[in-house]
mmCIF file of C-alpha atoms in Angstrom:
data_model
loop_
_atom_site.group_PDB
_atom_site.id
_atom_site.type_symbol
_atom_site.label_atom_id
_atom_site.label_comp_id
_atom_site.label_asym_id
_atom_site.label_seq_id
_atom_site.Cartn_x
_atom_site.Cartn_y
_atom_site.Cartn_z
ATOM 1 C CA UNK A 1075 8.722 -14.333 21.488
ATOM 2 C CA UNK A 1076 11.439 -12.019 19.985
ATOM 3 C CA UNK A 1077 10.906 -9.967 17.178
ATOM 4 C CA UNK A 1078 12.829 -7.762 14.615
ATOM 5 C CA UNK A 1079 10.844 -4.794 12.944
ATOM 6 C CA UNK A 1080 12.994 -3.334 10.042
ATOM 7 C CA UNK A 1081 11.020 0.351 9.479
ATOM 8 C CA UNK A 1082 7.916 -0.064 12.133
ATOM 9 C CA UNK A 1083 6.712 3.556 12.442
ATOM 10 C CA UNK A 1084 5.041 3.911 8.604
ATOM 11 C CA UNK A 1085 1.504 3.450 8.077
ATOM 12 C CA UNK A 1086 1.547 -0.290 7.343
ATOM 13 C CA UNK A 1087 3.701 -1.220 10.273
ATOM 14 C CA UNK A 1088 3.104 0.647 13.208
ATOM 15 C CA UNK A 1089 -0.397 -0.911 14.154
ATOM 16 C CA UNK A 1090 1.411 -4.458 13.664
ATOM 17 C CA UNK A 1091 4.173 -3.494 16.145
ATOM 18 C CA UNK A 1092 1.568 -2.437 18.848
ATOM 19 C CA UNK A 1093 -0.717 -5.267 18.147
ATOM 20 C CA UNK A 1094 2.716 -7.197 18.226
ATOM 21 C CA UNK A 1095 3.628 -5.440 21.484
ATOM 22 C CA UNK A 1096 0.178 -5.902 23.631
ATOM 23 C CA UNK A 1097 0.252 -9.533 22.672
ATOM 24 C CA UNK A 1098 3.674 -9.891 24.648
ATOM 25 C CA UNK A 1099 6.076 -10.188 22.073
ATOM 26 C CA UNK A 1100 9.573 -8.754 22.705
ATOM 27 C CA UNK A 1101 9.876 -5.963 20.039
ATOM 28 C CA UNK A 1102 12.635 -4.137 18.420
ATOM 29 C CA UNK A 1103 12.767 -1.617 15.773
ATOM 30 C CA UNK A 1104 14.991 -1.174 13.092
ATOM 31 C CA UNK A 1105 15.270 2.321 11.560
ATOM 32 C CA UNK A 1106 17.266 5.396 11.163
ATOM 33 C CA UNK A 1107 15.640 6.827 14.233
ATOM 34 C CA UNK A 1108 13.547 9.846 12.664
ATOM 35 C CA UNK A 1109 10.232 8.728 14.094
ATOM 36 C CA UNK A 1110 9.985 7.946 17.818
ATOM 37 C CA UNK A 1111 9.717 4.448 18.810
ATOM 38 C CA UNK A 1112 6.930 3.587 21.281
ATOM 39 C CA UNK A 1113 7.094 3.035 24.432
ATOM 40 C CA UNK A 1114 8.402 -0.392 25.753
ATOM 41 C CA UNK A 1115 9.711 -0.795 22.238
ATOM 42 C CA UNK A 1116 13.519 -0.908 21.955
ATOM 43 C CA UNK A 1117 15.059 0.878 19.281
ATOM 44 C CA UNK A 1118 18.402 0.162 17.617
ATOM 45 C CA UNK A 1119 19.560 3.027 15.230
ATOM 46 C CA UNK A 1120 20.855 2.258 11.916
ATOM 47 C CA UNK A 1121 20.433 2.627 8.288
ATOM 48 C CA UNK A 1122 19.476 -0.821 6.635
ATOM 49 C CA UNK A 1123 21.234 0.256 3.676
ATOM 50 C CA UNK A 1124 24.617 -0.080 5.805
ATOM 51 C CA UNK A 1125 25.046 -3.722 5.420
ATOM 52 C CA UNK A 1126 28.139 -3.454 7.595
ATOM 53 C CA UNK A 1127 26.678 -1.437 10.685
ATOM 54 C CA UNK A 1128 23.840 -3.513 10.444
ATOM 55 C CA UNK A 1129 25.699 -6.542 10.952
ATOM 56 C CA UNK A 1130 27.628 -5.019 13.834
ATOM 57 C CA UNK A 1131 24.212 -3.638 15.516
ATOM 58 C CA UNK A 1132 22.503 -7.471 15.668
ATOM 59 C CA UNK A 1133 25.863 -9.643 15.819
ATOM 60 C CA UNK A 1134 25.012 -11.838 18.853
ATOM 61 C CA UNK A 1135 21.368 -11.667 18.277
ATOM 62 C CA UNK A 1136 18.810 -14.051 17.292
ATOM 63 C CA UNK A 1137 14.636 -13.489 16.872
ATOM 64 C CA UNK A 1138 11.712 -15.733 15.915
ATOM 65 C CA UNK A 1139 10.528 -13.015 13.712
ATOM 66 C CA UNK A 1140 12.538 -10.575 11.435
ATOM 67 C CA UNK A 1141 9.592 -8.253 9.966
ATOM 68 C CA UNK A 1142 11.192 -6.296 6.864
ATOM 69 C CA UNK A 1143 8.820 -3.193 5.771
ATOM 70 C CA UNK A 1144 11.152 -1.610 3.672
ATOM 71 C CA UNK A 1145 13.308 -3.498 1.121
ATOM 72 C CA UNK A 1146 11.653 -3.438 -2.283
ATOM 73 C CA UNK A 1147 14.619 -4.878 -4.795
ATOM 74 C CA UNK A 1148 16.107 -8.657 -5.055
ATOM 75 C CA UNK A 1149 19.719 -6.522 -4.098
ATOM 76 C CA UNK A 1150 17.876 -5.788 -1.049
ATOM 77 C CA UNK A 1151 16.717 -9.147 0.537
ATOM 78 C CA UNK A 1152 20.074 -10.975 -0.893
ATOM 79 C CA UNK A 1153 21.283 -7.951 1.718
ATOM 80 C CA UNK A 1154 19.094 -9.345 4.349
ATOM 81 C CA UNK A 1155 19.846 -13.013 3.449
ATOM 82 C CA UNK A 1156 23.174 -12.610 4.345
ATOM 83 C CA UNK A 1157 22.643 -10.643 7.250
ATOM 84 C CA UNK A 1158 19.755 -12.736 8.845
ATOM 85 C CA UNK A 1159 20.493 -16.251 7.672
ATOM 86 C CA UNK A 1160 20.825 -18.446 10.715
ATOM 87 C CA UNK A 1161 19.247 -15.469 12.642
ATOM 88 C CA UNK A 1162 16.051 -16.074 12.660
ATOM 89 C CA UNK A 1163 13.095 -18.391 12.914
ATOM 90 C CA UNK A 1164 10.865 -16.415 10.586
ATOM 91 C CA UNK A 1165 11.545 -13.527 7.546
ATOM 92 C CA UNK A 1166 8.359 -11.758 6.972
ATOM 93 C CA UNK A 1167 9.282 -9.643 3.420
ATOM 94 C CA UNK A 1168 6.335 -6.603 2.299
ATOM 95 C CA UNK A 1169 5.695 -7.261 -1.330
ATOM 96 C CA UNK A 1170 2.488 -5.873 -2.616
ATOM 97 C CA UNK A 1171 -0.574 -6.591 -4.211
ATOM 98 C CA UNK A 1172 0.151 -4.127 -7.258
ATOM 99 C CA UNK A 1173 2.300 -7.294 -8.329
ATOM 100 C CA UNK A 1174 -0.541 -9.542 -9.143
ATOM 101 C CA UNK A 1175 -1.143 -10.036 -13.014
ATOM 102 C CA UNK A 1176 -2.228 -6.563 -15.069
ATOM 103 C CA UNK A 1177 -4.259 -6.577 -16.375
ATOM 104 C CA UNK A 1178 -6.274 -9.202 -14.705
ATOM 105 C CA UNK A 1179 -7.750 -12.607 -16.247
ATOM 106 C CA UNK A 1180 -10.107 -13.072 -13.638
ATOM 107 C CA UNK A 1181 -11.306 -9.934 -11.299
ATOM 108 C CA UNK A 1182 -10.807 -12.103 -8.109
ATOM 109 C CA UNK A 1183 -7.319 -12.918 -7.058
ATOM 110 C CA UNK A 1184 -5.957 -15.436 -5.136
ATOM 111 C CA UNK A 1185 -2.520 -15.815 -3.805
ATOM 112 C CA UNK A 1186 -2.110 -18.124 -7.188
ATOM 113 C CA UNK A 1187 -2.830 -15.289 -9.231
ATOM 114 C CA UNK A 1188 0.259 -15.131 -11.688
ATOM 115 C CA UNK A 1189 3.028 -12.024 -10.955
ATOM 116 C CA UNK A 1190 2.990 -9.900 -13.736
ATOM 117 C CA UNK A 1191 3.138 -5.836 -14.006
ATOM 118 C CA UNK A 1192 4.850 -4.684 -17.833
ATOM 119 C CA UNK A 1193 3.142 -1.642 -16.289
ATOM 120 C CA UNK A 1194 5.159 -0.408 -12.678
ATOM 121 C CA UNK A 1195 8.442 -0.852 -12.247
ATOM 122 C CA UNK A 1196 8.238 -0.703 -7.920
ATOM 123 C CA UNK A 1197 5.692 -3.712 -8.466
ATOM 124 C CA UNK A 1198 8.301 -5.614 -11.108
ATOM 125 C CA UNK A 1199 10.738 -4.915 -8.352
ATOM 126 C CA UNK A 1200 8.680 -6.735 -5.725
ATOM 127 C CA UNK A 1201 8.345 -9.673 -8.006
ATOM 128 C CA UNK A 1202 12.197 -9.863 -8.775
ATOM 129 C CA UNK A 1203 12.625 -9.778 -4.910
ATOM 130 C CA UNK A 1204 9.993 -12.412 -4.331
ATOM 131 C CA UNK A 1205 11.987 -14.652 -6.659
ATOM 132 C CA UNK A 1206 14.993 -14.624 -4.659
ATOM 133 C CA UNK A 1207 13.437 -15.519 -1.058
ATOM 134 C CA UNK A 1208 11.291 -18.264 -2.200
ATOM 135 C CA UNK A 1209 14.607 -19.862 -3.968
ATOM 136 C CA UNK A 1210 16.445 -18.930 -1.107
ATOM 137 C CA UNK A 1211 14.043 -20.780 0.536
ATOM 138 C CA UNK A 1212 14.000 -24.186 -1.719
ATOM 139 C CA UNK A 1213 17.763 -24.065 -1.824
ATOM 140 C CA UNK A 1214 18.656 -23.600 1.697
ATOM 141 C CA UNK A 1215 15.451 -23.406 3.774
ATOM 142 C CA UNK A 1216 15.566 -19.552 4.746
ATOM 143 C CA UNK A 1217 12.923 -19.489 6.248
ATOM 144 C CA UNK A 1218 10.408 -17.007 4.223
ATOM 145 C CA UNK A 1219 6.676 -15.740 4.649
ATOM 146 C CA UNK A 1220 5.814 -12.903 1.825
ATOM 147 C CA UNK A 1221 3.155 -10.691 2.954
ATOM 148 C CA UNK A 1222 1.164 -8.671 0.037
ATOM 149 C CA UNK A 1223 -0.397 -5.774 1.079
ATOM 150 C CA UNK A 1224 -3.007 -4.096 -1.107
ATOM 151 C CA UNK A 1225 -4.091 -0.702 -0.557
ATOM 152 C CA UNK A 1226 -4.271 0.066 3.398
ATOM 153 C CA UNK A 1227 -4.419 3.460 5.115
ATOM 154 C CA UNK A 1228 -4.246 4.321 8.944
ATOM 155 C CA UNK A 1229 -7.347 6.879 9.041
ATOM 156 C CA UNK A 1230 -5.278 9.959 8.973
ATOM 157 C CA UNK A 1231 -5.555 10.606 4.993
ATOM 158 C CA UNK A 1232 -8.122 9.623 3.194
ATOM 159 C CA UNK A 1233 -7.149 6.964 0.160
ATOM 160 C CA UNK A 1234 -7.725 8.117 -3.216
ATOM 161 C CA UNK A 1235 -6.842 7.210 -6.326
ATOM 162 C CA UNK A 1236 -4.838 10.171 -8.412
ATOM 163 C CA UNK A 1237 -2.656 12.517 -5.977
ATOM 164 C CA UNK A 1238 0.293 14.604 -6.464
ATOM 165 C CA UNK A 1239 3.438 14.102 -4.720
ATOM 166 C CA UNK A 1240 2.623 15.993 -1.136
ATOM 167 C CA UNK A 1241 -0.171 14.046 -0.204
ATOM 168 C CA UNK A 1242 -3.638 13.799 -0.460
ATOM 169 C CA UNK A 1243 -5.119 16.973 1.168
ATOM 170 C CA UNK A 1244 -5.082 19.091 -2.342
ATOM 171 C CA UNK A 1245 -8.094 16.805 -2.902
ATOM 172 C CA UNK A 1246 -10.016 17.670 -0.087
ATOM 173 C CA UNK A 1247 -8.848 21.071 -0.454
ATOM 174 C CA UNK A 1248 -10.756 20.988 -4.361
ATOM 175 C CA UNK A 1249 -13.639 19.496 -3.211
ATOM 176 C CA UNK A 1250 -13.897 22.448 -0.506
ATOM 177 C CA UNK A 1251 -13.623 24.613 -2.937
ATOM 178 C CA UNK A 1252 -16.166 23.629 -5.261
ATOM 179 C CA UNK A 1253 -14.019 22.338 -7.929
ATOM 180 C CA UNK A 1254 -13.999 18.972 -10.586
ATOM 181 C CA UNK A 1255 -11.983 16.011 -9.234
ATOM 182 C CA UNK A 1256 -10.504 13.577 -11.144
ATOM 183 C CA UNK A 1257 -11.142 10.019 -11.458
ATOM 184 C CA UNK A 1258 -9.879 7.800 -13.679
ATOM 185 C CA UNK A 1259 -12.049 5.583 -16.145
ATOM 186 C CA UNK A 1260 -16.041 6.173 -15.727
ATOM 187 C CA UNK A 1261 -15.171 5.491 -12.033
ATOM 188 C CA UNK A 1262 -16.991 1.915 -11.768
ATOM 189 C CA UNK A 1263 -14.145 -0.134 -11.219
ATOM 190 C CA UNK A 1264 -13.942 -1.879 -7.780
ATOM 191 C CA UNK A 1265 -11.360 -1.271 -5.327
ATOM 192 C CA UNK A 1266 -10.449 -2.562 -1.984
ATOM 193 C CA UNK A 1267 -9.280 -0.250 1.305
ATOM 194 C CA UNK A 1268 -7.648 -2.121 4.447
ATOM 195 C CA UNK A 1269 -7.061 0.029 7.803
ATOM 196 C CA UNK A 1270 -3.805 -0.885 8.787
ATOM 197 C CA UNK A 1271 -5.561 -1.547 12.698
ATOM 198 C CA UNK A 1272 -7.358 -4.893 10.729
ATOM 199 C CA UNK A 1273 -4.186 -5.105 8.685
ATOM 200 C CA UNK A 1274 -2.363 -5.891 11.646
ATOM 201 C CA UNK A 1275 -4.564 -8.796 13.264
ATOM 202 C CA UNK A 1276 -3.679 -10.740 9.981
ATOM 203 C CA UNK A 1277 -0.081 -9.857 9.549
ATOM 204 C CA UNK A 1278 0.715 -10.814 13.761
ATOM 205 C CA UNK A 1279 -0.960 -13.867 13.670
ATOM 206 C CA UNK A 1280 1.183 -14.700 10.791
ATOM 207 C CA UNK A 1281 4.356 -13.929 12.821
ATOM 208 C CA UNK A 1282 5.954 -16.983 14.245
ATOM 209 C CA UNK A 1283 3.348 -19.409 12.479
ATOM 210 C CA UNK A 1284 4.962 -22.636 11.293
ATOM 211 C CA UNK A 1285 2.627 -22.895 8.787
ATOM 212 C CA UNK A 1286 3.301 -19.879 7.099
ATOM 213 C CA UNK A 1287 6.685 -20.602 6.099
ATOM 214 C CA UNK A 1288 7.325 -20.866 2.168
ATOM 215 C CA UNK A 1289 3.960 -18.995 1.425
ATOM 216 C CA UNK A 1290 2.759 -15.852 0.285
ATOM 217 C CA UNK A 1291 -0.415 -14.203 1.476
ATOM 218 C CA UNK A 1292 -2.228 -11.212 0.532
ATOM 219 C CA UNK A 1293 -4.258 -9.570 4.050
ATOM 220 C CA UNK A 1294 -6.922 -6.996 2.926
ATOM 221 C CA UNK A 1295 -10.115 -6.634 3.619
ATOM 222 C CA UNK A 1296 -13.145 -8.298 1.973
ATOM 223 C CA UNK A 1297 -15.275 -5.492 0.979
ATOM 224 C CA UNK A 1298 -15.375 -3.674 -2.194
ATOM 225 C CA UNK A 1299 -16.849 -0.039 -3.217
ATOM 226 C CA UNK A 1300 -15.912 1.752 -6.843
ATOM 227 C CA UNK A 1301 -14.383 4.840 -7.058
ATOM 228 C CA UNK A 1302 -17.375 6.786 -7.946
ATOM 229 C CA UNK A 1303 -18.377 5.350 -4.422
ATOM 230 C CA UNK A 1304 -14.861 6.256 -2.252
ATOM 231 C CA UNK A 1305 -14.987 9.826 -3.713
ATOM 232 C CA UNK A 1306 -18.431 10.594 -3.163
ATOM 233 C CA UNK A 1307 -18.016 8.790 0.525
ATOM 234 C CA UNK A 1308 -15.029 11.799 0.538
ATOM 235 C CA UNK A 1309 -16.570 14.396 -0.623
ATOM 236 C CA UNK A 1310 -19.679 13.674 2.308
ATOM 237 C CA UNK A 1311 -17.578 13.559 4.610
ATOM 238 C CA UNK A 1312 -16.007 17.150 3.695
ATOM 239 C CA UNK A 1313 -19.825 18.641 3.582
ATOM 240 C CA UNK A 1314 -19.703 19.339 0.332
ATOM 241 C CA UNK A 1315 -21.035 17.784 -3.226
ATOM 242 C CA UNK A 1316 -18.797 15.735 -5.522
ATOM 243 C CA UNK A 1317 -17.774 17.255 -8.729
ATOM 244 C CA UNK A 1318 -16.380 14.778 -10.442
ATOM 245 C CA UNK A 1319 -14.936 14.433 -13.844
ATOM 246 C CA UNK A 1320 -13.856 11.185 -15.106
ATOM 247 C CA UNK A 1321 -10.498 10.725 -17.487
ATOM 248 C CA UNK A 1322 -9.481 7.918 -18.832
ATOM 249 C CA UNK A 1323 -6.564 6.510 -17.430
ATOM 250 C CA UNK A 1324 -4.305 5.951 -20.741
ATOM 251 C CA UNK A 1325 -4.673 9.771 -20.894
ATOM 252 C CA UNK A 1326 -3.855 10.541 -17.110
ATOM 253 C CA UNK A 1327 -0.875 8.295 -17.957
ATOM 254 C CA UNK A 1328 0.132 9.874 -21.127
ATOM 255 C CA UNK A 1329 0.147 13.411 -19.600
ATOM 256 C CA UNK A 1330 1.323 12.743 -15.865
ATOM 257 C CA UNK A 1331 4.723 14.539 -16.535
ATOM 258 C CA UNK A 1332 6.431 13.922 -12.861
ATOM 259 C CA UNK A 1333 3.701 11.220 -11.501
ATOM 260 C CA UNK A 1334 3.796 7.829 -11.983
ATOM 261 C CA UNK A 1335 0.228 7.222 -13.063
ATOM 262 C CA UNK A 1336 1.256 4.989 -16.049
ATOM 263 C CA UNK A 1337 2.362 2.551 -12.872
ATOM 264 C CA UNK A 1338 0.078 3.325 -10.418
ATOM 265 C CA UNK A 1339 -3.191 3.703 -12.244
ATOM 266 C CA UNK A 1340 -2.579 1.451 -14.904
ATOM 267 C CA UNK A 1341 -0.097 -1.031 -13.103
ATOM 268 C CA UNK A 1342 -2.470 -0.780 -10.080
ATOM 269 C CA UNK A 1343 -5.353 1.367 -9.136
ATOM 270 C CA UNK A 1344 -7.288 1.664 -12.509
ATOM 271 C CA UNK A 1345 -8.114 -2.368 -12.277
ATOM 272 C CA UNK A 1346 -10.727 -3.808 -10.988
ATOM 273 C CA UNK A 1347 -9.603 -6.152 -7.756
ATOM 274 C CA UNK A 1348 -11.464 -8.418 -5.692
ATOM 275 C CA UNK A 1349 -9.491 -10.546 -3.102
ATOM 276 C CA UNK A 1350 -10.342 -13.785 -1.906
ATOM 277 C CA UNK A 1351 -8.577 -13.924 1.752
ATOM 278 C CA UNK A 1352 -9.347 -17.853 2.267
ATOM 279 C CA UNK A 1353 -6.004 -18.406 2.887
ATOM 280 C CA UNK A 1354 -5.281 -16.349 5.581
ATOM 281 C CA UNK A 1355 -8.124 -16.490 7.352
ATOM 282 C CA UNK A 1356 -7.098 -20.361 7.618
ATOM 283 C CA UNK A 1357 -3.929 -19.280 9.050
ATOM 284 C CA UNK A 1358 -5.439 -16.412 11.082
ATOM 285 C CA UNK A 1359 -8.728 -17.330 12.242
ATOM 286 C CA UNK A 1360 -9.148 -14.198 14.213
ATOM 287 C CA UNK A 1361 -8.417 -12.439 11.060
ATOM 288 C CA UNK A 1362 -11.866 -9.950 10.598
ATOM 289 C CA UNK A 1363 -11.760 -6.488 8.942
ATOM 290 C CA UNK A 1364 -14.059 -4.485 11.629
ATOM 291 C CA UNK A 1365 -13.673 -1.219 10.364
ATOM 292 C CA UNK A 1366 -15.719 -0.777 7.062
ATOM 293 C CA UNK A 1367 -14.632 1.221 3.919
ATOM 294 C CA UNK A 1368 -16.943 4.143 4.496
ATOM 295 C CA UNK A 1369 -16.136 4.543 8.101
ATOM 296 C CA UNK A 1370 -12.654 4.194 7.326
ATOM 297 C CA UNK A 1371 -12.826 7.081 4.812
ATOM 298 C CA UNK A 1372 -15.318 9.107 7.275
ATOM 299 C CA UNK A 1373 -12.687 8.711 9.662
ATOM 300 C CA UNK A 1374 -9.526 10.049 7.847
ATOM 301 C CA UNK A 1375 -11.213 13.164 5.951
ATOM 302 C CA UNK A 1376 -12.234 14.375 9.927
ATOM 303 C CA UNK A 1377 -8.625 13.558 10.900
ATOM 304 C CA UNK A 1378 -7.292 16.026 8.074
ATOM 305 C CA UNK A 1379 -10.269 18.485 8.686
ATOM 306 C CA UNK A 1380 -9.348 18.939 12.385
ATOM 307 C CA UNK A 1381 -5.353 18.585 11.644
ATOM 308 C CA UNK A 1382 -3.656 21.796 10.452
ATOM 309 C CA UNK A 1383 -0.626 20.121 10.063
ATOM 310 C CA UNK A 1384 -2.105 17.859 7.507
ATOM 311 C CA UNK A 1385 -3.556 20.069 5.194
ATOM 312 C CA UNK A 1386 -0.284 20.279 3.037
ATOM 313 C CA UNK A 1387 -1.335 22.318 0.276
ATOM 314 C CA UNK A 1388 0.503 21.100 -2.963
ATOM 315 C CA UNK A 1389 -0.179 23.667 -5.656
ATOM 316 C CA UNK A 1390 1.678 22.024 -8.377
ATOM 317 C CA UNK A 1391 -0.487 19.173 -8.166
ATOM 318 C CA UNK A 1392 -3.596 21.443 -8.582
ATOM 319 C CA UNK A 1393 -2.566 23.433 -11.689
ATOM 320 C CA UNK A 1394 -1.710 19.882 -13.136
ATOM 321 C CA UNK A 1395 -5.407 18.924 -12.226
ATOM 322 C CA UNK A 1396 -7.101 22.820 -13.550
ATOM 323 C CA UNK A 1397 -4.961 21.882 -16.922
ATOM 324 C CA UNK A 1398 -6.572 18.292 -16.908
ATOM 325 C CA UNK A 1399 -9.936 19.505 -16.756
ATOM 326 C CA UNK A 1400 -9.550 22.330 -19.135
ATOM 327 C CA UNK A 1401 -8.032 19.896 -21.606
ATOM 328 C CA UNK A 1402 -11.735 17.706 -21.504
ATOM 329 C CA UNK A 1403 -13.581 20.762 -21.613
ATOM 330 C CA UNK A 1404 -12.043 21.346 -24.865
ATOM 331 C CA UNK A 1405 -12.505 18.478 -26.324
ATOM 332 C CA UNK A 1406 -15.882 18.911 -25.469
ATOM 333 C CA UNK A 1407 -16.735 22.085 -27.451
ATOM 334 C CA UNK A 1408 -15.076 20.879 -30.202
ATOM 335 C CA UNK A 1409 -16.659 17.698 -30.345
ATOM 336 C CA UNK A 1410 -19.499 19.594 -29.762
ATOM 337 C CA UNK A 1411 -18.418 22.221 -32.739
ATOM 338 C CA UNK A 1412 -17.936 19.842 -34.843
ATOM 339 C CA UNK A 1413 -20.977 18.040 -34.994
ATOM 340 C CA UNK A 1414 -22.431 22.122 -35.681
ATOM 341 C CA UNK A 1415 -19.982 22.649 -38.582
#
């Protein structure tokens, strides 16, 4: 079996192409060629953006599997319509979960759980591209299987829920030093973390599976913990106590300046999500999460602790946070003021 990763080296993919790869599939990447491919994995260099050299790289090709991790607009599959129609068995396109309905009607969500996001526009873009591949595949029968992700991490940072734009080390780095950390709401709203190694026993078994042609599946992993629960879990795991101070998210939103926390809290993280994987476990029978939110969080704070490289200090990020929590001080003493006056 002969498949096409477009991307394959980012934190989603790369467990899928060497679960992909140890099953005996024939494997070739896709990519601009900054991040080494691994070994027994061909490579063919190219921008996907270069419709043109693209088409000239696979001309004469065919695969059972065309896995595409990083298109996020409908301009961007209709691109890989054209290039891959009659080229492939299978299209595998990365939406996300973020597109489900926001706010939600009902805290579990199936893959029948409307699209709808007024609040992102990455997860509207998903949506729009979604669109076009399922009536691409009505019209014509291009042959599409939409995978939605939700929140899944490879154990090398540890998943939060408000970060600045360098990472997620600053985090660690304030708990270490003994300072408040944000989270948003009163921190009791459930959440759901997938390592991308159980990630990747649901997304190959999709890949060349008759049955998942024309559907849409969402592959996370059953369990649940709140935020309160993920940041203490953190802050353990960095030997040191949580300090937290919770913010509600329409304010985080209001005064995120250069982050996107109107989208990604509101449009995403600051609901409370539930998934019920029924439908891809009768797909993927083999499909079992095995490593648990807590040990996946353990697991990723140690990586960073013994990793110089990835303690990337982002300073901005941390002023933003200092102004946060002198802003609810504040309005603390004057609440507090007021009720003296």
């Amino acid at each position: 079996m002969k498949a096409l990763f477009i991307g394959g080296t980012g934190t989603i993919s790369a467990d899928s192409v060497a679960l992909a790869r140890a099953r005996g599939w024939d494997i070739t990447l896709l990519n601009r060629g900054s991040k080494r491919a691994p070994e027994g994995v061909k490579c063919i260099v190219a921008d996907i953006h270069d419709e043109e050299a693209v088409a000239k790289a696979v001309a004469g090709e065919s695969y059972d599997v065309v896995a595409q991790f990083i298109a996020y607009t409908a301009e961007e599959v209709r691109r890989d319509i054209r290039l891959f129609r009659g080229r492939t068995r299978q299209y595998v396109f990365i939406s996300s979960a973020s597109a489900y309905q926001k706010p939600l009607t009902d805290y579990r969500v199936t893959e029948s759980t409307p699209l709808l996001n007024p609040y992102w526009q990455y997860s509207r873009d998903k949506i729009a591209a979604e669109r076009v591949l399922m009536e691409a595949y009505r019209e014509e029968g291009f042959p599409v299987t939409v995978v939605r992700p939700s929140h899944t991490y490879n154990g090398v940072k540890p998943p939060v829920c408000v970060h600045g734009s360098k990472g997620n080390w600053q985090i660690v780095k304030r708990m270490l030093e003994g300072k408040p950390v944000i989270i948003p709401g009163d921190g009791t709203s459930l959440w759901t973390l997938t390592h991308s190694s159980d990630f990747a026993k649901g997304f190959v078994g999709l890949m060349g599976n008759p049955h998942a042609i024309g559907h849409a599946f969402h592959i996370t992993s059953d369990e649940s913990m709140t935020w309160n629960q993920i940041y203490e879990t953190v802050a353990e795991a960095a030997g040191r106590p949580l300090l937290a101070l919770h913010v509600a998210s329409d304010f985080l939103a209001r005064h995120g300046e250069g982050y996107d926390f109107a989208g990604e809290l509101l449009g995403d993280k600051a609901n409370t999500v539930v998934f019920d994987n029924t439908k891809i476990k009768r797909l993927v029978p083999d499909f079992v999460c095995t490593v648990s939110m807590a040990e996946g969080l353990r697991q990723s704070v140690r990586y960073m602790l013994t990793h110089p490289e990835a303690q990337v200090s982002d300073p901005e990020f941390d002023a933003w946070c200092d102004r946060i929590v002198a802003a609810q001080r504040a309005a603390d003493r004057a609440f507090e003021a007021s009720r003296k006056a």
